[in-house]
Amino acid sequence: MRFPRELYQIEEKLTQQLPDLRPAHVLGLALWVYGTVLAKSACLTAIVVELAVFLKPYAAGQRLREWLKDGRDKARPCTAQVALAACFPALLRWVVQWWQKSTTLPLAIDAVAHQNRVVALVISVLYRGCAIPVAWHIVPAQAKGAWMPHILALLDHLAPAVPADWCTLVLVDRGLWSPELWRHLRQRRLHPLLRLNDGIAVRPAGRKRTVTPAYLAPGPGRGWVGVADVFGPEARQTGTLIIIWGVGHKERWVLLTDLAPRAVQHSWYGLRMWIELGFRALKSMGWQWQKTRRTEPERVA
């Protein structure tokens, strides 16, 4: 059966950008993408309705369901399954192709939950007011265990795709601050930009006693940038401390990076607000993820 022209165009683009996928996987992904665009939802039933124009509903549903399964779980068990992690560097290279003029690449690490079922640990590219996921790992929401090993593994997958001569910033919110993450980023030539708790103890270079960020930037419209030691719950870390309390904001930002004080820009962390719009696109504006009934982490991924 002949598919619509747009579907072939999507399939061709996916073949170019995701070379590690087998042809059958590319076609399955193209059906998911094309159906999601038409249905404005990634819900299986909604996509099947849209694809029913050129595929019988049962055949369409079966193709979509089989794409989500591991090889051993397919209707015809085989060894072929989607190598998800192999797609991550290709996705990042795809986004980098759109860059113009600037050689600063902002990434953001964050977690988004689906009810109390699963949590997605996501690394996104901050791009034109939104956030494009390029690597992710799904964990059960109620399961015990640290998230950091999964995040470090995602960074390892993406590192080969980062342009060597670019300044790649990795923005991280307070809940994911970790000396281990700091070291891991620096080892891979990525520049951490970590947000710290406002009450953390800091010691600016050349001073003997520790102070709090409130001492260095006591009110709105005030800021401070300089080399400092930061005393966290796990270890002391030395870097460039950036404290900003914008006029009209409820609280100050306390940030730590390994870049020199003269190399930082106070507006960088503001880009992290774009990740909220990215998650909004995953949910109410785009995939309608909040409606999914999938709970198996591998299927969600």
mmCIF file of C-alpha atoms in Angstrom, residues 84-241:
data_model
loop_
_atom_site.group_PDB
_atom_site.id
_atom_site.type_symbol
_atom_site.label_atom_id
_atom_site.label_comp_id
_atom_site.label_asym_id
_atom_site.label_seq_id
_atom_site.Cartn_x
_atom_site.Cartn_y
_atom_site.Cartn_z
ATOM 1 C CA LEU A 84 17.580 3.815 22.186
ATOM 2 C CA ALA A 85 20.876 5.003 23.656
ATOM 3 C CA ALA A 86 22.537 4.878 20.231
ATOM 4 C CA CYS A 87 20.066 7.530 19.053
ATOM 5 C CA PHE A 88 21.008 10.105 21.701
ATOM 6 C CA PRO A 89 24.230 11.468 20.123
ATOM 7 C CA ALA A 90 22.519 11.467 16.724
ATOM 8 C CA LEU A 91 19.646 13.537 18.141
ATOM 9 C CA LEU A 92 22.082 16.064 19.587
ATOM 10 C CA ARG A 93 23.982 16.339 16.285
ATOM 11 C CA TRP A 94 20.657 16.863 14.524
ATOM 12 C CA VAL A 95 19.800 19.823 16.746
ATOM 13 C CA VAL A 96 23.331 21.278 16.514
ATOM 14 C CA GLN A 97 22.930 21.400 12.732
ATOM 15 C CA TRP A 98 20.374 24.188 13.213
ATOM 16 C CA TRP A 99 22.793 26.440 15.116
ATOM 17 C CA GLN A 100 23.689 29.768 13.542
ATOM 18 C CA LYS A 101 26.585 32.052 14.539
ATOM 19 C CA SER A 102 26.675 31.188 18.248
ATOM 20 C CA THR A 103 29.039 28.506 19.528
ATOM 21 C CA THR A 104 27.476 28.363 22.996
ATOM 22 C CA LEU A 105 25.349 25.260 23.452
ATOM 23 C CA PRO A 106 23.014 25.278 26.491
ATOM 24 C CA LEU A 107 21.854 21.942 27.878
ATOM 25 C CA ALA A 108 19.595 21.393 30.872
ATOM 26 C CA ILE A 109 19.200 18.387 33.159
ATOM 27 C CA ASP A 110 15.868 17.951 34.870
ATOM 28 C CA ALA A 111 13.286 15.416 35.981
ATOM 29 C CA VAL A 112 9.587 15.332 35.120
ATOM 30 C CA ALA A 113 7.096 12.957 36.718
ATOM 31 C CA HIS A 114 3.990 11.309 35.348
ATOM 32 C CA GLN A 115 1.690 11.168 38.374
ATOM 33 C CA ASN A 116 3.190 8.694 40.873
ATOM 34 C CA ARG A 117 4.078 6.139 38.195
ATOM 35 C CA VAL A 118 7.320 7.057 36.449
ATOM 36 C CA VAL A 119 9.907 9.850 36.405
ATOM 37 C CA ALA A 120 11.749 10.896 33.258
ATOM 38 C CA LEU A 121 15.339 12.044 33.753
ATOM 39 C CA VAL A 122 15.895 14.253 30.734
ATOM 40 C CA ILE A 123 18.773 16.145 29.133
ATOM 41 C CA SER A 124 17.442 18.790 26.754
ATOM 42 C CA VAL A 125 18.871 21.373 24.398
ATOM 43 C CA LEU A 126 17.537 24.834 25.216
ATOM 44 C CA TYR A 127 16.586 26.250 21.850
ATOM 45 C CA ARG A 128 14.456 29.244 20.833
ATOM 46 C CA GLY A 129 12.338 29.442 23.951
ATOM 47 C CA CYS A 130 11.788 25.709 24.311
ATOM 48 C CA ALA A 131 13.639 22.539 25.343
ATOM 49 C CA ILE A 132 14.261 19.644 22.971
ATOM 50 C CA PRO A 133 14.927 16.294 24.699
ATOM 51 C CA VAL A 134 18.014 14.547 23.313
ATOM 52 C CA ALA A 135 18.628 11.910 26.018
ATOM 53 C CA TRP A 136 16.448 10.408 28.733
ATOM 54 C CA HIS A 137 16.063 7.567 31.191
ATOM 55 C CA ILE A 138 12.804 6.450 32.799
ATOM 56 C CA VAL A 139 12.653 5.207 36.392
ATOM 57 C CA PRO A 140 9.666 4.017 38.466
ATOM 58 C CA ALA A 141 8.484 6.893 40.633
ATOM 59 C CA GLN A 142 8.275 4.818 43.804
ATOM 60 C CA ALA A 143 11.447 2.783 43.333
ATOM 61 C CA LYS A 144 14.440 3.215 45.613
ATOM 62 C CA GLY A 145 17.799 4.073 44.112
ATOM 63 C CA ALA A 146 19.915 7.040 43.076
ATOM 64 C CA TRP A 147 19.216 8.998 39.918
ATOM 65 C CA MET A 148 22.757 10.273 39.470
ATOM 66 C CA PRO A 149 24.245 7.095 37.874
ATOM 67 C CA HIS A 150 21.577 7.281 35.147
ATOM 68 C CA ILE A 151 22.266 10.981 34.537
ATOM 69 C CA LEU A 152 26.016 10.394 34.294
ATOM 70 C CA ALA A 153 25.414 7.590 31.776
ATOM 71 C CA LEU A 154 23.276 9.936 29.651
ATOM 72 C CA LEU A 155 26.088 12.492 29.647
ATOM 73 C CA ASP A 156 28.507 9.803 28.508
ATOM 74 C CA HIS A 157 26.250 9.009 25.551
ATOM 75 C CA LEU A 158 26.011 12.670 24.509
ATOM 76 C CA ALA A 159 29.637 13.708 25.056
ATOM 77 C CA PRO A 160 30.934 12.465 21.639
ATOM 78 C CA ALA A 161 28.342 14.614 19.843
ATOM 79 C CA VAL A 162 29.329 17.873 21.567
ATOM 80 C CA PRO A 163 31.423 20.100 19.251
ATOM 81 C CA ALA A 164 34.929 20.164 20.733
ATOM 82 C CA ASP A 165 35.493 23.900 20.193
ATOM 83 C CA TRP A 166 32.109 25.027 21.541
ATOM 84 C CA CYS A 167 31.250 26.283 25.011
ATOM 85 C CA THR A 168 28.684 23.770 26.247
ATOM 86 C CA LEU A 169 26.816 24.815 29.384
ATOM 87 C CA VAL A 170 24.923 22.268 31.472
ATOM 88 C CA LEU A 171 22.253 23.930 33.625
ATOM 89 C CA VAL A 172 21.203 22.001 36.720
ATOM 90 C CA ASP A 173 18.672 22.937 39.394
ATOM 91 C CA ARG A 174 19.179 22.688 43.154
ATOM 92 C CA GLY A 175 17.779 19.202 43.632
ATOM 93 C CA LEU A 176 20.422 17.584 41.412
ATOM 94 C CA TRP A 177 23.510 19.373 42.765
ATOM 95 C CA SER A 178 26.320 16.883 43.304
ATOM 96 C CA PRO A 179 30.137 17.087 43.462
ATOM 97 C CA GLU A 180 30.157 13.871 41.434
ATOM 98 C CA LEU A 181 28.143 15.561 38.697
ATOM 99 C CA TRP A 182 30.515 18.565 38.798
ATOM 100 C CA ARG A 183 33.560 16.332 38.270
ATOM 101 C CA HIS A 184 31.878 14.259 35.587
ATOM 102 C CA LEU A 185 30.941 17.305 33.531
ATOM 103 C CA ARG A 186 34.419 18.801 33.702
ATOM 104 C CA GLN A 187 36.048 15.528 32.675
ATOM 105 C CA ARG A 188 33.967 15.630 29.484
ATOM 106 C CA ARG A 189 34.799 19.262 28.665
ATOM 107 C CA LEU A 190 31.279 20.377 29.626
ATOM 108 C CA HIS A 191 30.812 23.458 31.789
ATOM 109 C CA PRO A 192 28.497 23.030 34.789
ATOM 110 C CA LEU A 193 26.172 25.860 35.753
ATOM 111 C CA LEU A 194 24.649 24.576 38.970
ATOM 112 C CA ARG A 195 22.068 26.316 41.098
ATOM 113 C CA LEU A 196 22.747 26.067 44.831
ATOM 114 C CA ASN A 197 20.602 26.596 47.907
ATOM 115 C CA ASP A 198 20.394 30.204 49.031
ATOM 116 C CA GLY A 199 21.576 29.413 52.550
ATOM 117 C CA ILE A 200 24.753 27.600 51.555
ATOM 118 C CA ALA A 201 28.062 28.688 53.133
ATOM 119 C CA VAL A 202 30.531 30.344 50.746
ATOM 120 C CA ARG A 203 34.010 31.808 51.177
ATOM 121 C CA PRO A 204 35.101 34.326 48.530
ATOM 122 C CA ALA A 205 38.743 34.071 47.463
ATOM 123 C CA GLY A 206 41.025 36.084 49.751
ATOM 124 C CA ARG A 207 38.657 36.031 52.719
ATOM 125 C CA LYS A 208 39.130 33.964 55.843
ATOM 126 C CA ARG A 209 35.554 33.488 56.991
ATOM 127 C CA THR A 210 32.491 32.029 55.357
ATOM 128 C CA VAL A 211 29.366 34.023 54.617
ATOM 129 C CA THR A 212 25.976 33.345 53.058
ATOM 130 C CA PRO A 213 24.829 34.587 49.635
ATOM 131 C CA ALA A 214 22.575 37.058 51.462
ATOM 132 C CA TYR A 215 25.687 38.852 52.719
ATOM 133 C CA LEU A 216 27.076 39.296 49.179
ATOM 134 C CA ALA A 217 23.778 40.255 47.499
ATOM 135 C CA PRO A 218 21.463 41.505 50.251
ATOM 136 C CA GLY A 219 18.523 42.711 48.182
ATOM 137 C CA PRO A 220 16.823 42.992 44.762
ATOM 138 C CA GLY A 221 18.924 44.655 42.115
ATOM 139 C CA ARG A 222 22.145 43.396 43.699
ATOM 140 C CA GLY A 223 24.625 40.782 42.509
ATOM 141 C CA TRP A 224 28.090 39.383 43.017
ATOM 142 C CA VAL A 225 30.508 37.403 40.808
ATOM 143 C CA GLY A 226 33.876 35.992 41.829
ATOM 144 C CA VAL A 227 35.931 32.945 42.705
ATOM 145 C CA ALA A 228 34.802 31.277 45.919
ATOM 146 C CA ASP A 229 34.778 28.072 47.909
ATOM 147 C CA VAL A 230 31.338 26.562 48.352
ATOM 148 C CA PHE A 231 30.754 24.307 51.342
ATOM 149 C CA GLY A 232 28.064 21.792 50.445
ATOM 150 C CA PRO A 233 26.750 18.860 52.460
ATOM 151 C CA GLU A 234 29.127 16.439 50.714
ATOM 152 C CA ALA A 235 32.300 18.370 49.896
ATOM 153 C CA ARG A 236 33.909 21.743 49.348
ATOM 154 C CA GLN A 237 33.909 22.951 45.760
ATOM 155 C CA THR A 238 35.848 25.831 44.254
ATOM 156 C CA GLY A 239 34.581 27.728 41.221
ATOM 157 C CA THR A 240 33.083 30.967 40.009
ATOM 158 C CA LEU A 241 30.161 31.955 42.219
#
